[in-house]
Amino acid sequence: MNIGRMLEAIMPKARIKSRLIDVVSYASDAGFYYLQPKAVVQPVSEEEVKGLFRFSHEHRIPLTFRAAGTSLSGQSITDGILVDLSQYWSLVRVEDAGESVRVQPGVTGAVVNAQLKKFKKKIGPDPASINSAMMGGILSNNASGMCCGVSRNSYHTTRFIRFILPSGLSYTTERKEDYSRFRLENPAIYDTLVALRDQIRSNPDTYARIRSKYKTKNTVGYSVNSFIDHEEPMDILAHLLIGAEGTLGFIAEAVMQTVPDYPMKSTALIYFPDIFAACKAIVPLTNSGAEAVELMDRASLRSVEHIPGVPDVLKTLPESAAALLVEYQGNTQEELDAKSERFLAVAPELSMLNAPVFTSNPIEQAFLWKIRKGMFPAVGAVRASGTSVILEDIAFPVSQLGDAILDLHGLFKAHGYHQAIIFGHAKDGNIHFVVTQSFETQSEIERYNRFLQDVVDLVVRKYDGALKAEHGTGRNMAPFVGTEWGEEIYQVMKSLKSVIDPKNLLNPGVIINADKNAHIQNLKELPRVEEEVDRCMECGFCEYKCPSRNITLTPRRRIVVRRELLKLKREGKTQTYKELLREYQYDGLETCAVDGLCATACPVDINTGSLVKRLRRESHSDFANGVAMMVAKNFSPVAGAVKLALQAGNVMNKVLGPNTLVRTTGAIKKVMPVMPLWSNQLHASAHKKAHGSANLKTEKTLAIYFPTCISRNMGGSADKEDSIVDVFKKVSEKADVGFWIPDEIAGTCCGQLFSSKGFNDAYAYTVNQTVEKLWRWTDQGKYPVVLDITSCTHTLQGCRPALTQENQQRYDAIKIIDSIEYISDYLLPRLTIRQKKNAVALHPVCSLQHMGLEAKFVSIARQMAEVVDIPLHAGCCGMAGDRGFLFPELTRSASMPEALEVKQKEYDGYYSTSKTCEMAMSDAVGKNYKSIIYLLKECI
């Protein structure tokens, strides 16, 4: 059965992923289970979703919906058809002046909150994964988080939903007529919902049990509180879908009630002598108005001691100590002061180790939250290679939390989990614990099983708590739903599943599972594969940053495939191994931009680009390495030849028509894929040679200007505007800042051309040559060196490991700065802004984010424009130096979300800090992007 071909009756082939690399790369989510789908599909409409339901029923193939794949309990994987919603279901529409927001399942929670920020609102759920978690998962897992508690979770803040049942029938709770249609079209479901509602309400013990269980966080099983919270069967079903983990239907759209996003905050890390003292403080702090009370045991505090800047007291705390991260919030300073007064009133009751220091400084607050959020990845970063990180999520009555935590410590010791840590949302009695575990041997699997059975006994039988407070039941806790809820309520849940999905084809095995060993089936192996990525937990936090996410692979999926390749090789499956390796060449290597932004979102700082660079290096032949070295040693004539070719191309376009070379190179590329595609943004630099205020160093010389090879050779523009080198000269002269351009600059390069492609020898040769020149030009480090393209600055700032020992010493004495720093620190203090632009759009390149210069970039623009917009979807444009010429589909895909956003408005100018990225964005937006130094020239 060729499922991929059969699915073409529902949607185009381009949105059906059934190659080996597709099904392998989607076999993992953030949990520790692994199932290979038969195919991955990307529907764009409700009609296509209905077609998938029909296909599933006709061929008896399971269907599972997946948004970001950041779920932790195994609920977004399948051995059937995986429906990927991450690309096309991205609607966000703020309504009722910010009181509500309409969302589709494929948009991240962070993007929704960014749209709400101007209204001082946010969505209620605030999971730690909100930057990457999408609304489909936030709704289907009934997400909560650090501040939202129970009252602001997905269940309680969803006003309306539009959903499709497995039968293919769709309804919305916004339309009154849908209620009667639902009753007429689904008599069995309607009658079952009424019968179950009446059954629950007629039994006082069952009613009370449900009401009691949902006073704390609970995501075990279905949201049966809907039977006592709602009267209408369709309302009951709508709220059952929240937290149903995609087992009862598809949520196509939701309208969520927003909550206040308080602008004023006061935060402190408070230390206690032991867990009991910390837990005793939870209720008084909650009653005093604290929005967040986050608990950390001593082991968790120890796990983050290595983070630069953590308070020294962490290293000196007694072995039994614990801490609470406490935050008060308010709309005004007066509100915040009132809450602070209430804290001071309860403070004498608290057994604190020292007087707490509250801060209202956003940077200091962000660091305190970084400590809290860094605990899970801290364990992941130091775990043994080949082991999984298991993040469990349970809840206890707050009054018994101290005893429960000590009991958990006892279980860790009894089962040999010596690196386990505990932290969590204390005011809700919701704690997380992290253990590391290998699943490579049967004895290890049995150890985990014994441990989990003991955890179930502890949580359910001793404390009557919740086995899953936030993360959903999934496969992990499916065998224990009946244990927690009791037989009657579990039968209610089974009845729901059987009447709504009688063929058990919608995410089977999740929530309702008759296999008592389901939690130890289909466990994921994390074999040792490559040192750059062995620490990867496959959490998926990186994916929203990746420029190739919508055309090939993401960092997580690249790593999943590398692990599968190793497994296939180990098992001797040669043909399958070769097939996967062949597909990985394009998907994994050629379309990776190696921009490194994945590392900025990764909890354990993995830069998948480093792996790709090494793999590219290892794939090079001796001949290819020889050619690269020849180019490096003859860089000046090679660069000159490139410039001549650009000039010839510009002439051809002028004579034969503006798109001549685009068409010609495009036609050649169809036959020879290695042919770079011409861009009409390519223009040779002007012939004239520009120098500083004089071609000699004088007392006015403050910097050595290093015009990059891109600026020297392709720095021209269609409108014959001054080159960036000329603009540098003019604005520097106006500021009375002298700079010097050395005569030898023509053959000098930062080495990015070679490093990005993995030509290490050519890169090392180039940067050593460059540093030797810089040493002479700067008079042994007397002057800073400024570059005019940020990616080149970043490359040169990171070149030290490739230098000889002598050049490393020289390099350490040289200050290398970017044009952003030059403008901000050298030019603007000496200049007067005479006219401001009305509105400008900025594209912050990847290197700016790596170098921490994004804020300075925005600050410069705000001094010269009334309105400065950085698009919400700004990210890597995928140009990656020359990769956009070789694989233009990467750049088109990567720049599209940002370009669509920018096109919604007209701006007086479009600015960035890297020529090739400016070319990519100019093509995408249809406007001329240029260096921000042009903005300075235009405003002085």
Short mmCIF file of C-alpha atoms in Angstrom, two decimals, residues 97-388:
data_model
loop_
_atom_site.label_atom_id
_atom_site.label_comp_id
_atom_site.label_asym_id
_atom_site.label_seq_id
_atom_site.Cartn_x
_atom_site.Cartn_y
_atom_site.Cartn_z
CA ALA A 97 -9.98 45.51 22.32
CA GLY A 98 -7.76 42.77 23.68
CA GLU A 99 -10.32 41.07 25.89
CA SER A 100 -10.19 37.98 23.70
CA VAL A 101 -8.04 36.51 20.96
CA ARG A 102 -8.90 34.13 18.12
CA VAL A 103 -6.23 31.53 17.36
CA GLN A 104 -5.55 28.53 15.18
CA PRO A 105 -3.52 25.54 16.38
CA GLY A 106 -0.27 26.27 14.51
CA VAL A 107 0.75 29.55 16.16
CA THR A 108 3.05 29.70 19.19
CA GLY A 109 1.84 31.05 22.51
CA ALA A 110 4.62 33.65 22.43
CA VAL A 111 3.39 35.07 19.11
CA VAL A 112 -0.15 35.30 20.51
CA ASN A 113 1.14 37.14 23.58
CA ALA A 114 3.20 39.48 21.41
CA GLN A 115 0.03 40.47 19.54
CA LEU A 116 -1.74 41.07 22.86
CA LYS A 117 1.07 43.05 24.48
CA LYS A 118 -0.09 46.44 23.19
CA PHE A 119 -3.38 45.82 25.02
CA LYS A 120 -1.53 44.86 28.25
CA LYS A 121 -3.05 41.41 27.97
CA LYS A 122 -1.85 37.82 27.52
CA ILE A 123 -3.34 34.35 27.33
CA GLY A 124 -3.91 32.61 30.65
CA PRO A 125 -1.70 29.52 30.15
CA ASP A 126 1.98 30.34 30.60
CA PRO A 127 3.96 27.11 30.12
CA ALA A 128 7.76 27.36 30.27
CA SER A 129 7.77 26.22 26.62
CA ILE A 130 5.54 29.10 25.48
CA ASN A 131 8.11 30.38 22.95
CA SER A 132 7.90 27.12 21.03
CA ALA A 133 4.66 25.45 22.18
CA MET A 134 1.76 26.05 19.79
CA MET A 135 -1.85 26.73 20.57
CA GLY A 136 -2.97 23.30 19.35
CA GLY A 137 -0.92 21.66 22.09
CA ILE A 138 -1.66 24.36 24.67
CA LEU A 139 -5.37 23.68 24.21
CA SER A 140 -5.24 19.93 23.72
CA ASN A 141 -3.05 19.43 26.80
CA ASN A 142 -4.96 21.96 28.94
CA ALA A 143 -1.70 23.80 29.55
CA SER A 144 -1.18 25.98 32.57
CA GLY A 145 2.22 27.18 33.83
CA MET A 146 4.00 29.21 36.45
CA CYS A 147 1.50 31.95 37.24
CA CYS A 148 -1.85 30.87 35.85
CA GLY A 149 -2.80 28.28 38.50
CA VAL A 150 -6.08 26.47 37.86
CA SER A 151 -8.38 29.41 37.15
CA ARG A 152 -6.41 30.70 34.15
CA ASN A 153 -5.56 27.43 32.43
CA SER A 154 -6.73 26.58 28.89
CA TYR A 155 -9.96 24.95 30.10
CA HIS A 156 -11.10 28.00 32.05
CA THR A 157 -10.04 30.65 29.55
CA THR A 158 -11.45 29.12 26.35
CA ARG A 159 -14.65 30.97 25.33
CA PHE A 160 -15.46 29.31 22.02
CA ILE A 161 -14.01 26.55 19.92
CA ARG A 162 -14.54 25.31 16.40
CA PHE A 163 -13.99 21.56 16.15
CA ILE A 164 -14.27 18.58 13.80
CA LEU A 165 -15.33 15.17 15.08
CA PRO A 166 -13.88 11.89 13.73
CA SER A 167 -17.10 11.54 11.73
CA GLY A 168 -16.02 14.61 9.73
CA LEU A 169 -18.82 16.81 11.11
CA SER A 170 -17.78 20.29 12.29
CA TYR A 171 -19.32 22.68 14.83
CA THR A 172 -18.59 25.91 16.62
CA THR A 173 -19.83 26.98 20.04
CA GLU A 174 -20.10 30.54 18.67
CA ARG A 175 -23.23 29.70 16.63
CA LYS A 176 -26.46 28.90 18.42
CA GLU A 177 -27.81 26.96 15.45
CA ASP A 178 -24.89 24.52 15.74
CA TYR A 179 -26.21 23.31 19.08
CA SER A 180 -29.43 21.99 17.54
CA ARG A 181 -27.54 20.66 14.51
CA PHE A 182 -25.15 18.82 16.83
CA ARG A 183 -28.10 17.09 18.55
CA LEU A 184 -29.71 16.09 15.27
CA GLU A 185 -26.56 14.84 13.57
CA ASN A 186 -25.00 13.04 16.55
CA PRO A 187 -27.81 11.40 18.55
CA ALA A 188 -25.56 8.70 20.07
CA ILE A 189 -22.95 11.20 21.24
CA TYR A 190 -25.59 13.64 22.46
CA ASP A 191 -27.48 10.98 24.43
CA THR A 192 -24.26 9.58 25.94
CA LEU A 193 -23.17 13.04 27.09
CA VAL A 194 -26.57 13.64 28.70
CA ALA A 195 -26.54 10.22 30.40
CA LEU A 196 -23.00 10.67 31.74
CA ARG A 197 -23.80 14.20 32.93
CA ASP A 198 -26.85 12.98 34.81
CA GLN A 199 -25.01 9.96 36.20
CA ILE A 200 -22.27 12.15 37.67
CA ARG A 201 -24.61 14.76 39.04
CA SER A 202 -26.86 12.17 40.67
CA ASN A 203 -23.99 10.69 42.68
CA PRO A 204 -22.89 13.12 45.42
CA ASP A 205 -19.62 11.26 46.03
CA THR A 206 -18.64 11.28 42.36
CA TYR A 207 -19.65 14.93 42.02
CA ALA A 208 -17.63 15.89 45.09
CA ARG A 209 -14.65 13.83 43.93
CA ILE A 210 -14.51 15.63 40.60
CA ARG A 211 -14.96 19.05 42.18
CA SER A 212 -12.20 18.32 44.69
CA LYS A 213 -9.74 16.94 42.15
CA TYR A 214 -9.91 20.05 39.99
CA LYS A 215 -9.18 22.46 42.82
CA THR A 216 -5.57 21.64 42.04
CA LYS A 217 -3.96 21.16 38.65
CA ASN A 218 -4.91 17.89 37.00
CA THR A 219 -4.52 16.69 33.41
CA VAL A 220 -5.00 12.97 34.02
CA GLY A 221 -7.68 11.57 31.69
CA TYR A 222 -10.44 13.70 30.20
CA SER A 223 -11.65 16.99 31.67
CA VAL A 224 -14.65 15.42 33.38
CA ASN A 225 -15.24 18.64 35.34
CA SER A 226 -17.03 19.76 32.16
CA PHE A 227 -19.95 17.52 33.23
CA ILE A 228 -20.50 19.60 36.34
CA ASP A 229 -19.44 22.97 34.91
CA HIS A 230 -21.72 22.94 31.85
CA GLU A 231 -25.30 22.00 31.05
CA GLU A 232 -25.48 21.82 27.26
CA PRO A 233 -24.01 18.60 25.79
CA MET A 234 -22.11 20.47 23.08
CA ASP A 235 -20.56 22.78 25.70
CA ILE A 236 -19.62 19.70 27.70
CA LEU A 237 -17.97 18.16 24.64
CA ALA A 238 -16.22 21.41 23.72
CA HIS A 239 -14.56 21.51 27.13
CA LEU A 240 -13.79 17.80 27.05
CA LEU A 241 -11.77 18.52 23.91
CA ILE A 242 -9.59 20.85 26.01
CA GLY A 243 -7.06 18.46 27.49
CA ALA A 244 -8.20 15.49 25.35
CA GLU A 245 -4.80 15.37 23.63
CA GLY A 246 -6.34 15.03 20.20
CA THR A 247 -8.16 11.77 20.98
CA LEU A 248 -11.76 13.02 20.58
CA GLY A 249 -11.59 15.50 17.70
CA PHE A 250 -9.68 18.28 15.99
CA ILE A 251 -9.71 21.82 17.37
CA ALA A 252 -9.58 24.04 14.28
CA GLU A 253 -9.93 27.38 16.04
CA ALA A 254 -10.48 28.80 19.51
CA VAL A 255 -11.40 32.14 21.02
CA MET A 256 -9.64 32.64 24.32
CA GLN A 257 -10.42 35.04 27.12
CA THR A 258 -7.28 37.03 27.88
CA VAL A 259 -5.89 37.96 31.29
CA PRO A 260 -3.96 41.03 32.47
CA ASP A 261 -0.28 41.26 31.64
CA TYR A 262 0.88 43.29 34.61
CA PRO A 263 3.61 45.79 33.70
CA MET A 264 4.95 46.20 37.24
CA LYS A 265 6.78 43.32 38.91
CA SER A 266 8.83 42.73 42.02
CA THR A 267 10.85 39.52 42.31
CA ALA A 268 13.05 37.81 44.91
CA LEU A 269 14.77 34.49 45.51
CA ILE A 270 14.11 33.58 49.14
CA TYR A 271 16.15 30.91 50.95
CA PHE A 272 14.90 28.59 53.67
CA PRO A 273 16.71 26.14 55.98
CA ASP A 274 14.74 23.14 54.68
CA ILE A 275 11.87 21.98 52.47
CA PHE A 276 9.40 22.11 55.35
CA ALA A 277 10.14 25.76 56.07
CA ALA A 278 9.78 26.62 52.38
CA CYS A 279 6.50 24.72 52.06
CA LYS A 280 5.15 26.35 55.23
CA ALA A 281 5.67 29.74 53.56
CA ILE A 282 3.64 28.90 50.44
CA VAL A 283 0.15 29.66 51.78
CA PRO A 284 1.08 32.97 53.51
CA LEU A 285 2.88 34.14 50.37
CA THR A 286 -0.02 33.12 48.13
CA ASN A 287 -2.52 34.87 50.42
CA SER A 288 -0.38 38.02 50.37
CA GLY A 289 -0.94 38.25 46.59
CA ALA A 290 2.13 36.61 45.07
CA GLU A 291 1.49 35.73 41.43
CA ALA A 292 4.32 33.20 41.32
CA VAL A 293 5.75 31.00 44.07
CA GLU A 294 8.30 28.62 42.55
CA LEU A 295 9.89 25.94 44.74
CA MET A 296 13.45 24.62 44.32
CA ASP A 297 15.05 21.91 46.42
CA ARG A 298 18.75 21.86 47.30
CA ALA A 299 19.67 19.51 44.46
CA SER A 300 17.99 21.78 41.90
CA LEU A 301 19.81 24.82 43.30
CA ARG A 302 23.08 22.92 43.07
CA SER A 303 22.38 22.14 39.41
CA VAL A 304 22.51 25.84 38.46
CA GLU A 305 25.43 26.96 40.61
CA HIS A 306 27.65 26.99 37.49
CA ILE A 307 25.57 29.64 35.68
CA PRO A 308 27.63 32.86 35.56
CA GLY A 309 26.19 35.53 37.84
CA VAL A 310 24.18 33.33 40.21
CA PRO A 311 24.21 34.59 43.82
CA ASP A 312 27.25 33.35 45.74
CA VAL A 313 24.97 32.27 48.57
CA LEU A 314 23.81 29.30 46.45
CA LYS A 315 27.16 27.60 46.95
CA THR A 316 27.11 28.07 50.71
CA LEU A 317 23.57 26.93 51.49
CA PRO A 318 23.19 24.05 53.97
CA GLU A 319 22.53 20.58 52.53
CA SER A 320 18.88 20.65 53.59
CA ALA A 321 18.14 24.14 52.20
CA ALA A 322 15.42 25.08 49.73
CA ALA A 323 14.32 28.26 47.98
CA LEU A 324 11.21 29.99 46.70
CA LEU A 325 11.23 32.34 43.73
CA VAL A 326 8.50 34.81 44.57
CA GLU A 327 7.04 37.45 42.26
CA TYR A 328 4.42 40.12 42.93
CA GLN A 329 2.75 41.88 39.99
CA GLY A 330 0.48 44.90 39.53
CA ASN A 331 -0.88 47.41 37.06
CA THR A 332 0.62 50.35 38.92
CA GLN A 333 3.43 50.98 41.37
CA GLU A 334 0.77 51.64 44.01
CA GLU A 335 -0.69 48.15 43.52
CA LEU A 336 2.77 46.65 43.75
CA ASP A 337 3.58 48.63 46.90
CA ALA A 338 0.37 47.42 48.52
CA LYS A 339 1.33 43.80 47.86
CA SER A 340 4.82 44.46 49.15
CA GLU A 341 3.29 45.74 52.37
CA ARG A 342 1.30 42.52 52.68
CA PHE A 343 4.53 40.56 52.24
CA LEU A 344 6.19 42.55 55.00
CA ALA A 345 3.24 41.72 57.22
CA VAL A 346 3.70 37.97 56.78
CA ALA A 347 7.51 37.98 56.64
CA PRO A 348 7.98 37.52 60.42
CA GLU A 349 6.10 34.20 60.17
CA LEU A 350 8.55 32.84 57.59
CA SER A 351 11.69 30.93 58.60
CA MET A 352 13.98 32.59 56.06
CA LEU A 353 17.75 32.07 56.09
CA ASN A 354 18.32 35.74 55.30
CA ALA A 355 16.38 38.89 54.51
CA PRO A 356 15.05 38.72 50.93
CA VAL A 357 16.04 41.35 48.38
CA PHE A 358 13.25 42.17 45.93
CA THR A 359 14.14 43.68 42.57
CA SER A 360 12.06 45.59 40.02
CA ASN A 361 14.91 45.67 37.52
CA PRO A 362 13.75 43.73 34.42
CA ILE A 363 17.26 42.46 33.69
CA GLU A 364 17.72 41.17 37.23
CA GLN A 365 14.23 39.65 37.20
CA ALA A 366 14.95 37.90 33.89
CA PHE A 367 18.10 36.44 35.43
CA LEU A 368 16.22 35.07 38.43
CA TRP A 369 13.75 33.40 36.09
CA LYS A 370 16.68 32.11 34.03
CA ILE A 371 17.94 30.36 37.17
CA ARG A 372 14.53 28.76 37.70
CA LYS A 373 14.05 27.77 34.06
CA GLY A 374 17.65 26.57 33.80
CA MET A 375 17.15 23.64 36.17
CA PHE A 376 15.66 21.16 33.73
CA PRO A 377 18.32 21.80 31.05
CA ALA A 378 21.08 21.85 33.67
CA VAL A 379 20.41 18.19 34.39
CA GLY A 380 20.11 17.48 30.67
CA ALA A 381 23.48 19.09 30.00
CA VAL A 382 25.41 16.93 32.48
CA ARG A 383 23.60 13.63 32.00
CA ALA A 384 25.51 10.61 30.78
CA SER A 385 25.68 10.31 27.00
CA GLY A 386 22.96 7.99 25.70
CA THR A 387 20.51 8.61 28.54
CA SER A 388 17.10 10.26 28.36
#
